[in-house]
Short mmCIF file of C-alpha atoms in Angstrom, two decimals:
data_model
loop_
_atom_site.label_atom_id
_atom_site.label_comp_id
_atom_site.label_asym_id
_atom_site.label_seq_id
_atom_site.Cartn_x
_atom_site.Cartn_y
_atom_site.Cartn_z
CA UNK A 655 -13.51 6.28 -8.32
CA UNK A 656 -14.07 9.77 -7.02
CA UNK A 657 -10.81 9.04 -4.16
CA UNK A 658 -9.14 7.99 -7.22
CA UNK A 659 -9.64 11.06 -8.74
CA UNK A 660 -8.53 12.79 -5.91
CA UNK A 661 -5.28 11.13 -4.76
CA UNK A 662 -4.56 11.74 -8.53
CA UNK A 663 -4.76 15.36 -8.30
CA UNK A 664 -3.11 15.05 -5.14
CA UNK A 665 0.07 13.36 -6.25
CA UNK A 666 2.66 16.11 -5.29
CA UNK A 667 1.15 17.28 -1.88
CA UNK A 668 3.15 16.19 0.87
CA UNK A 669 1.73 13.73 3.33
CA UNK A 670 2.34 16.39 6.25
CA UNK A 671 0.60 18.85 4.32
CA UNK A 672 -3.19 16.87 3.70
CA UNK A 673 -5.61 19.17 4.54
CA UNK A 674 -3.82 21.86 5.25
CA UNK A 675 -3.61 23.19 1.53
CA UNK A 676 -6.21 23.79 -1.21
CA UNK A 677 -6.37 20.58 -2.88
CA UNK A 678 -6.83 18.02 -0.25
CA UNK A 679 -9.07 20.47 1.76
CA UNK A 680 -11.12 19.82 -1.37
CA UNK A 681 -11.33 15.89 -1.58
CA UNK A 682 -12.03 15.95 2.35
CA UNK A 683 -15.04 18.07 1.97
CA UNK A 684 -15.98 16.45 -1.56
CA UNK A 685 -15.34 12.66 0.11
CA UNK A 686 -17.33 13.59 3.06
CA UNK A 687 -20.60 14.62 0.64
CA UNK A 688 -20.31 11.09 -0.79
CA UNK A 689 -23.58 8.48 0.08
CA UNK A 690 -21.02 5.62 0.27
CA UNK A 691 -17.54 6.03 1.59
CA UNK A 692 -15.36 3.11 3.20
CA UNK A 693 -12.32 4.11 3.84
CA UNK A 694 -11.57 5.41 7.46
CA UNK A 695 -13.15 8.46 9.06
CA UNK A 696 -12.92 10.35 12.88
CA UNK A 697 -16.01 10.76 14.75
CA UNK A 698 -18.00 9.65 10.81
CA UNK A 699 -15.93 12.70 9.00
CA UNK A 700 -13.33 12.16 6.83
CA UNK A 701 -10.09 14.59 7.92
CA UNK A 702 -6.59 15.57 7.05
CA UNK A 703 -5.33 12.49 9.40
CA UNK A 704 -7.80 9.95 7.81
CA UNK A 705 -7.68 11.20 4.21
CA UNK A 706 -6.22 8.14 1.70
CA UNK A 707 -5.18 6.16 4.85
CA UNK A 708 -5.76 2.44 5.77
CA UNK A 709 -8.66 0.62 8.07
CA UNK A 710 -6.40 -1.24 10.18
CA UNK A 711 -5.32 -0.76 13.84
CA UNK A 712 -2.29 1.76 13.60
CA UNK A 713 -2.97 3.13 10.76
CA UNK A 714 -4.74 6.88 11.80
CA UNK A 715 -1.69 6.67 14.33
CA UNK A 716 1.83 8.63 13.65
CA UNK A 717 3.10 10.08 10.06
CA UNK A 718 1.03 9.12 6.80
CA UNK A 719 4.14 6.95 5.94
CA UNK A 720 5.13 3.51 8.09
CA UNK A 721 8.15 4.07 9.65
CA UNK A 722 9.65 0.71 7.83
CA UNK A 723 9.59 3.06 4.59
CA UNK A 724 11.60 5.69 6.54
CA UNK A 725 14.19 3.97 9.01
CA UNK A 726 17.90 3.29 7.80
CA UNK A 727 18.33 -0.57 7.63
CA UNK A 728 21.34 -2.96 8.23
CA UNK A 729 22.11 -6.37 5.99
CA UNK A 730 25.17 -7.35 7.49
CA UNK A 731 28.16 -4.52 7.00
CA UNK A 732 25.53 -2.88 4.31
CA UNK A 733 23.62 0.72 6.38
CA UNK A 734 20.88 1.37 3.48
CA UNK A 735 19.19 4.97 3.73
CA UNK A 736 15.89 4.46 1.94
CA UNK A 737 15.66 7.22 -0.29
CA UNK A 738 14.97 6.36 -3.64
CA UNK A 739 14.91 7.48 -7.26
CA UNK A 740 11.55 9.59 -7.87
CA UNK A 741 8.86 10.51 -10.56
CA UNK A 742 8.74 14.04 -12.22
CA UNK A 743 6.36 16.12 -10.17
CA UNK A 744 3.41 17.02 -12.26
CA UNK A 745 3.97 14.55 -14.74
CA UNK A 746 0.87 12.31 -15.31
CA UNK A 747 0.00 10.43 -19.00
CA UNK A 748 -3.10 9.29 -21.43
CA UNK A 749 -4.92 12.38 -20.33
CA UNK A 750 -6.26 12.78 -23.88
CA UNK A 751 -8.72 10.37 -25.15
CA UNK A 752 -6.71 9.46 -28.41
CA UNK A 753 -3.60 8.50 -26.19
CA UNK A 754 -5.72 6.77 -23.37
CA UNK A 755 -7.78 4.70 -26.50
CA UNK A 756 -4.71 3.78 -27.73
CA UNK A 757 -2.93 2.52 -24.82
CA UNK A 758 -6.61 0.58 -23.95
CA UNK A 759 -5.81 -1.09 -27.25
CA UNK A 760 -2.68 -2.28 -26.26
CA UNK A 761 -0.87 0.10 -28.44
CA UNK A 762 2.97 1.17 -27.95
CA UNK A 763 5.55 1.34 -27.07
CA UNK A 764 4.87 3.79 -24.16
CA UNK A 765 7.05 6.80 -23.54
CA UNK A 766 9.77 6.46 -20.99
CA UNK A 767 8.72 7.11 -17.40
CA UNK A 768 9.99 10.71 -16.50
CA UNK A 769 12.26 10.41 -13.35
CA UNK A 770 13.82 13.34 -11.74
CA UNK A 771 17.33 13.37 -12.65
CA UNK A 772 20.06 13.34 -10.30
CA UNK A 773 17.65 12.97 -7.52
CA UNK A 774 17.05 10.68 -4.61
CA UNK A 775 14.51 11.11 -2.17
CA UNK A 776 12.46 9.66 1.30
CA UNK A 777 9.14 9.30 -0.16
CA UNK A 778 7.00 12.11 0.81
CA UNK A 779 4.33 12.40 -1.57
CA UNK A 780 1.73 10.23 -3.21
CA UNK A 781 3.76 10.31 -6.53
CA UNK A 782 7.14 9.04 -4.55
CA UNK A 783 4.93 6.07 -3.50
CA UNK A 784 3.74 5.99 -6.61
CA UNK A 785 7.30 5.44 -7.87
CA UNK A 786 8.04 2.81 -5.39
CA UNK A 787 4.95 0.13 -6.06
CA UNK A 788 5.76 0.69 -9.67
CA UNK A 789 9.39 -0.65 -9.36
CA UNK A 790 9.89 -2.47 -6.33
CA UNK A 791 10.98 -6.43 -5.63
CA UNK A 792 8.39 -8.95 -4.44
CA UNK A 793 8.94 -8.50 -0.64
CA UNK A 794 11.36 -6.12 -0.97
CA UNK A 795 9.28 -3.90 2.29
CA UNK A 796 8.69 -6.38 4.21
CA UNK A 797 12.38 -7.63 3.65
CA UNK A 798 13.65 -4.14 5.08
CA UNK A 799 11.37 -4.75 7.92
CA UNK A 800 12.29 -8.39 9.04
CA UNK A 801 16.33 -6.74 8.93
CA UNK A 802 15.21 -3.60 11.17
CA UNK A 803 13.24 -5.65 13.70
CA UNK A 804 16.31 -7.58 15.27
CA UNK A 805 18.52 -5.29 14.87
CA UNK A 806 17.09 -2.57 16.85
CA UNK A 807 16.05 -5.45 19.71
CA UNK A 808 12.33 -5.40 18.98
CA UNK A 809 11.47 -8.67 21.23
CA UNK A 810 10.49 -12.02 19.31
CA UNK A 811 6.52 -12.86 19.58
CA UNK A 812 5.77 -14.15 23.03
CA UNK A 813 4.78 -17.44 21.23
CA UNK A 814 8.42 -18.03 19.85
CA UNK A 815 10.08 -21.13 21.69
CA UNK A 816 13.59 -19.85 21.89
CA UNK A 817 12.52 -15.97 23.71
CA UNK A 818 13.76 -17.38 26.76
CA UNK A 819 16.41 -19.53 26.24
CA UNK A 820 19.40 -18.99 27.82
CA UNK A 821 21.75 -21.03 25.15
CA UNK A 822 19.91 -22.06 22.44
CA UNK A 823 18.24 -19.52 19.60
CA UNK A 824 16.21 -20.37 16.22
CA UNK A 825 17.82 -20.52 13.14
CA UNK A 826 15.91 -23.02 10.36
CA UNK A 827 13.06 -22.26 12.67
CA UNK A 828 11.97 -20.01 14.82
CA UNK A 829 15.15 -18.57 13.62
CA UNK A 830 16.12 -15.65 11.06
CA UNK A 831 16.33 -18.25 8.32
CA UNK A 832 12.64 -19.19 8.90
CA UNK A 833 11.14 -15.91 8.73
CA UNK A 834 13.17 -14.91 5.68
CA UNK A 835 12.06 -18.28 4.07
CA UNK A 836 8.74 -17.98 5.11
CA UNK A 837 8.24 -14.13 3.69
CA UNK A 838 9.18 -15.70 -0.07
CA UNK A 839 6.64 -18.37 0.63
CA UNK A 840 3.94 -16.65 1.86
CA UNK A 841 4.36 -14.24 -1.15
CA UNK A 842 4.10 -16.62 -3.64
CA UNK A 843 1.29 -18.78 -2.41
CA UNK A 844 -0.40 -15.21 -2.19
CA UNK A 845 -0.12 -14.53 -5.27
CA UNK A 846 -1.43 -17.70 -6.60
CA UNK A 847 -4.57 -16.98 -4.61
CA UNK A 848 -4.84 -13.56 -6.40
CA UNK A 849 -4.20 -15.05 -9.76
CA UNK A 850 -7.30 -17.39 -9.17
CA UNK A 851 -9.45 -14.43 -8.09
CA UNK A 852 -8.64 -12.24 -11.02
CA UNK A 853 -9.04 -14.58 -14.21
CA UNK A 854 -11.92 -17.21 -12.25
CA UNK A 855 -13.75 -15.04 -10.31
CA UNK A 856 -13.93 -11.54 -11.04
CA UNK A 857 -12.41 -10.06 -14.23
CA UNK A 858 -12.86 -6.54 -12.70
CA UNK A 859 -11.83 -3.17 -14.61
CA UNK A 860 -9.57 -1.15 -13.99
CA UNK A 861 -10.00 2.83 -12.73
CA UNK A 862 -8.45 4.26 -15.44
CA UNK A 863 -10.63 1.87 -18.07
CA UNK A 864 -13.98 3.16 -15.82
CA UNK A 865 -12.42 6.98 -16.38
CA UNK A 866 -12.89 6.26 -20.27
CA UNK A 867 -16.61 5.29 -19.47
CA UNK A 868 -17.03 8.40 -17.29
CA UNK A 869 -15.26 10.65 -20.04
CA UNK A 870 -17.56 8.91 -22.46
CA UNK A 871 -21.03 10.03 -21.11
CA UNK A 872 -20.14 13.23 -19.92
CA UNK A 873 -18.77 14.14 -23.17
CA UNK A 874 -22.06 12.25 -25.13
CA UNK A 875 -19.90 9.72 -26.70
CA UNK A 876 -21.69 7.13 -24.91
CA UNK A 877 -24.39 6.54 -22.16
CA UNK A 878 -23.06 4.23 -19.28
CA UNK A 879 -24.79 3.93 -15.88
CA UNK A 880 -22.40 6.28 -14.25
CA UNK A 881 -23.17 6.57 -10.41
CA UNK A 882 -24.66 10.55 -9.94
CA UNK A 883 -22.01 11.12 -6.94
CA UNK A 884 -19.45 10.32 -9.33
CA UNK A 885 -20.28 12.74 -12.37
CA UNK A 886 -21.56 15.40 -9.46
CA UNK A 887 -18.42 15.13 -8.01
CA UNK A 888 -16.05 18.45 -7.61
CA UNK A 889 -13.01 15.85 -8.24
CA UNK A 890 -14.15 15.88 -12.22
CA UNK A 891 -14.48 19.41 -12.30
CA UNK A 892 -11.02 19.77 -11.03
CA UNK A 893 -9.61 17.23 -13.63
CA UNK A 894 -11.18 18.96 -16.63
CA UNK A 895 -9.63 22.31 -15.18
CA UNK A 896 -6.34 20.74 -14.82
CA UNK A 897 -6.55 18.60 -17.81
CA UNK A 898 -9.45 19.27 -20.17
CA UNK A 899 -10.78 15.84 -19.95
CA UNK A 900 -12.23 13.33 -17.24
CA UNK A 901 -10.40 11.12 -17.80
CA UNK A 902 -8.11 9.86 -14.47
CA UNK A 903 -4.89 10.69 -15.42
CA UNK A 904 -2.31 7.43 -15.32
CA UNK A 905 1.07 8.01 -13.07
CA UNK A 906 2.38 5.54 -15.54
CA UNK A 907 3.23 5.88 -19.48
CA UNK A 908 1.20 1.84 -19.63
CA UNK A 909 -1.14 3.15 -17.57
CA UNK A 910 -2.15 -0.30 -15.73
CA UNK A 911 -1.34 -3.49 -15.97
CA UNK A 912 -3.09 -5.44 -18.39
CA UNK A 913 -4.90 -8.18 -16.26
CA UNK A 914 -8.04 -7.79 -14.00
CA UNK A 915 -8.03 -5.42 -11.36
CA UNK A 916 -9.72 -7.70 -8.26
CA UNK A 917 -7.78 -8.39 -6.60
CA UNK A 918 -4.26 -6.67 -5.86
CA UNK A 919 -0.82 -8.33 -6.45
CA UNK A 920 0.77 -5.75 -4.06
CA UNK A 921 -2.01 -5.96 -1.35
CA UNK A 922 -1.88 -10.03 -1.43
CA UNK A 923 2.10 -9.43 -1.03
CA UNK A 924 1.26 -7.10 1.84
CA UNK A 925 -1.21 -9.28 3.67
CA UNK A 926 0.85 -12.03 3.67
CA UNK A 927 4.12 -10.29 4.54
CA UNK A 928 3.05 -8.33 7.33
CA UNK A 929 1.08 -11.52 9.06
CA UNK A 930 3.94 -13.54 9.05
CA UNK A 931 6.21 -10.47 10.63
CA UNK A 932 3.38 -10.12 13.53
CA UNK A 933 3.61 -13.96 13.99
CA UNK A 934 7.52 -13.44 14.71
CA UNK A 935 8.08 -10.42 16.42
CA UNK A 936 6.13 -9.11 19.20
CA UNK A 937 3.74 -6.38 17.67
CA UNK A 938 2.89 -4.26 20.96
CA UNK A 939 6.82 -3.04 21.02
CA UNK A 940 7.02 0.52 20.20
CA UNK A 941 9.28 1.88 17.53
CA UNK A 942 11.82 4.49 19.26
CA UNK A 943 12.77 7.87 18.17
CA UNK A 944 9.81 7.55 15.27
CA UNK A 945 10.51 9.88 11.71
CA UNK A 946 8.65 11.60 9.43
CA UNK A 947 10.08 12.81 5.74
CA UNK A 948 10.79 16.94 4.99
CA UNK A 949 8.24 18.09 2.72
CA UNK A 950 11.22 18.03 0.28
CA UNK A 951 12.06 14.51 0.89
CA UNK A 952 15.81 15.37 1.65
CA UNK A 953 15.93 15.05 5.62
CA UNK A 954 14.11 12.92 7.51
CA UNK A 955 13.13 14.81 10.68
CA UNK A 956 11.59 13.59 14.54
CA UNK A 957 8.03 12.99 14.50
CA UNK A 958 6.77 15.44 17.32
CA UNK A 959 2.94 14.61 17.33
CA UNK A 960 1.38 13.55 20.79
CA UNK A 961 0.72 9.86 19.80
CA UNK A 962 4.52 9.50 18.91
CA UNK A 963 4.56 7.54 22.21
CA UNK A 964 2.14 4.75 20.68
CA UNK A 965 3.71 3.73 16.90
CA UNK A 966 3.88 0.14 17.22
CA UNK A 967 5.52 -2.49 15.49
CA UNK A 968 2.14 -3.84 14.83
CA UNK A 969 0.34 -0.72 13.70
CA UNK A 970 3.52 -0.01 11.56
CA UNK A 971 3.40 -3.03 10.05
CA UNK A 972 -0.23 -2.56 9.59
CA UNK A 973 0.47 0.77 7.56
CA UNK A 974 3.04 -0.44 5.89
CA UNK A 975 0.89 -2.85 4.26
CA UNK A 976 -2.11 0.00 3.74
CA UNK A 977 0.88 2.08 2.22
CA UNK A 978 1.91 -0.45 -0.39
CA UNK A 979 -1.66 -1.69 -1.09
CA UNK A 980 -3.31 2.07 -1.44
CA UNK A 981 0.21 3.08 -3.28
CA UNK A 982 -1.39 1.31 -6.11
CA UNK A 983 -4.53 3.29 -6.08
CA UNK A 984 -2.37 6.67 -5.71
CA UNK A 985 -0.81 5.47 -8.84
CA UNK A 986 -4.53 5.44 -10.52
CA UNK A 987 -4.43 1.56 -11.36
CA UNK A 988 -6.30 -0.23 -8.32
CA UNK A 989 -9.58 0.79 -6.15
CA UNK A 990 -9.54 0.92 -2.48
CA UNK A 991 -11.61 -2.66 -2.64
CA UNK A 992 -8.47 -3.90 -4.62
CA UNK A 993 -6.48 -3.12 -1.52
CA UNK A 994 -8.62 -3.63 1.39
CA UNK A 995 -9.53 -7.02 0.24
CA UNK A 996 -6.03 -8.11 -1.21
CA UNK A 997 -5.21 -7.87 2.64
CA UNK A 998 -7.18 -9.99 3.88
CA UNK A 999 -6.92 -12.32 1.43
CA UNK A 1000 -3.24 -12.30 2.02
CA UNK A 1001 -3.62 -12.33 5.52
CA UNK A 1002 -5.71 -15.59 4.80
CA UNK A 1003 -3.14 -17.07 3.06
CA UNK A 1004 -0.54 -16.56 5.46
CA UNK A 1005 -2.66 -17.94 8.84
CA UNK A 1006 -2.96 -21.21 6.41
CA UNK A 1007 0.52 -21.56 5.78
CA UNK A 1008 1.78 -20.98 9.65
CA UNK A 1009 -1.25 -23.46 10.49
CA UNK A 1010 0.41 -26.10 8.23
CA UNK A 1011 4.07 -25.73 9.59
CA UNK A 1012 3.10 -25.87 13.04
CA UNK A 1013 2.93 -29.39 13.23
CA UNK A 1014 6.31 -29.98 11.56
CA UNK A 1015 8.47 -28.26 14.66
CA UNK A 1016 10.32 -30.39 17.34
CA UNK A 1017 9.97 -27.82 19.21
CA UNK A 1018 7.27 -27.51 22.55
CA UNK A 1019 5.24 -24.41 20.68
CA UNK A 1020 2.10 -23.47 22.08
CA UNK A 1021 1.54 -21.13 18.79
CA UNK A 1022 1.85 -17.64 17.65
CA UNK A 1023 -0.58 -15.10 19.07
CA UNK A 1024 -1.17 -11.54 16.77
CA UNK A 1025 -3.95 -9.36 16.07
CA UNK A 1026 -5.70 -9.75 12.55
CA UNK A 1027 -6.27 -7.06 9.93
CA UNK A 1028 -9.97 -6.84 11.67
CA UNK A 1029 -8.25 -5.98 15.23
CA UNK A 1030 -9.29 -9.70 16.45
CA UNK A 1031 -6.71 -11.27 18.28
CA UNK A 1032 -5.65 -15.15 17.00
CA UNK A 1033 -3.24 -18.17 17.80
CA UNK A 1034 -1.87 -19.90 15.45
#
């Protein structure tokens, strides 16, 4: 709750710019005080480079921002530049407790979503991604990737039948038309799981619900068993400053979706996607001439840091996922478990799903070797 609170407050800082400026200097030393953290950390501190990021290998390496969110992309004749349509900075909603009760009540209709007029953008800040896993298409990302991968030669996985053919090449399988097929399926199987884990299993509430609870005792209104690092936390003093309550303030007019928060329909998506990219393309290739968003989002500029040489298609992929999955959370709507286990359940999903096909192929296939979420490697 108390990195929710944070990447809340954080919403207009520029990736480039986390801890290097007041308010993420803040959460790092306020994250680092915590008894219980699990998100990623350098030498057990939590830093500018780790700060909101992902567990996964690739993840601490290169920009904030996977380079599949960045890089122009080619369907057919189509060259799309991803920049996108963007949120009003310093425009959050139900930061009163009349407006958030109401909207916990299922009371509308919300207000319109304030988007910047006139205005496209590479997404540079937490509200930008904010924007984009608000409105996007199933596997729209992971789409964009499977279209950049060939056409900039990234090799196929090692495991692919038709990599050294000299006159024959997949199509139906093994093919483009397989792994475009098999990113719809893997989607919507994964999202069946998800389904089953919300309404079955867990029923969990959501972070901006919880922020009632926490404005609730601190106020008097109520008495819930509110974890001390929470209501010691310097995030809540912040939000009270900045918006007289502590409440965590929605980057949405609905606030969240109104099903169970375990586990994440975007992090499922993610888990699955990105597993079944690994299991086509080889993952250790590295990504020339990598990117990284102007703090305005209007340029994207080269990405000078001194691991530039080691952004992989696998860590990107990797990040990408993180990106989409802790997107969610930036948007106030979905904890860090949400995302972290969405993933692997995803990931889960997908391993099943390549496991069944593989004895359907007329091809000789030995199977499809990639490294899992957990940095294990497997054949499939």
């Amino acid at each position: 709750m108390i990195e929710d609170y944070w990447m809340a407050l954080a919403r207009d800082i520029p990736f480039s710019q986390y801890g290097n400026e007041g308010i993420t200097a803040a959460a790092i030393v306020d994250l680092n005080k915590l008894t219980v953290f699990k998100g990623p950390k350098t030498n057990g501190e939590i830093t500018g480079n780790t700060l909101f990021r992902g567990l996964r290998p690739g993840d601490l390496t290169g920009p904030y921002l996977s380079q599949f969110f960045l890089l122009p992309v080619s369907f057919g004749t189509l060259s799309v530049a991803q920049r996108f349509s963007v949120y009003t900075p310093g425009t959050d909603y139900l930061k009163d407790f009349n407006t958030w009760l109401a909207v916990q009540n299922g009371q509308g209709p919300f207000p319109t979503q304030a988007i910047l007029p006139n205005t496209t953008s590479y997404i540079k800040s937490g509200r930008d991604l904010g924007a984009w896993v608000h409105a996007d298409v199933t596997f729209q990302a992971y789409l964009f990737a499977a279209q950049w991968l060939p056409t900039h030669a990234a090799p196929l996985n090692p495991g692919n039948p038709y990599r050294t053919s000299k006159n024959q090449q997949g199509v139906q399988t093994f093919g483009s038309q397989h792994i475009l097929d098999l990113l719809g399926e893997v989607s919507n199987r994964a999202l069946k799981a998800m389904w089953y884990q919300k309404w079955f299993v867990h029923r969990a509430l959501r972070p901006i619900a919880y922020g009632g609870l926490v404005h609730n005792t601190i106020t008097g209104m109520a008495m819930y068993p509110i974890h001390g690092d929470v209501l010691n936390s310097q995030a809540l003093v912040q939000i009270f400053s900045k918006y007289g309550s502590y409440l965590l303030p929605a980057a949405y007019p609905e606030g969240n979706p109104q099903h169970p928060s375990y586990a994440e329909g975007h992090g499922v998506i993610a888990g699955a996607c990105v597993t079944a990219l690994k299991a086509f393309f080889d993952e250790s290739f590295v990504i020339p001439k990598p990117v990284v968003a102007s703090d305005d989002g209007q340029a994207l500029l080269p990405y000078a840091g001194s691991d530039a040489g080691q952004i992989t298609v696998g860590g990107e992929l990797n990040k990408l996922a993180n990106n989409v999955a802790l997107g969610r959370d930036v948007a106030g709507v979905h904890w860090r478990s949400d995302a972290e286990q969405a993933l692997l359940l995803g990931e889960a999903v997908a391993i099943s799903i390549l496991r069944d096909q593989r004895s359907t192929f007329n091809e000789p296939f030995s199977g499809f070797t990639f490294t899992k979420f957990n940095g294990t490697t497997i054949t499939v």
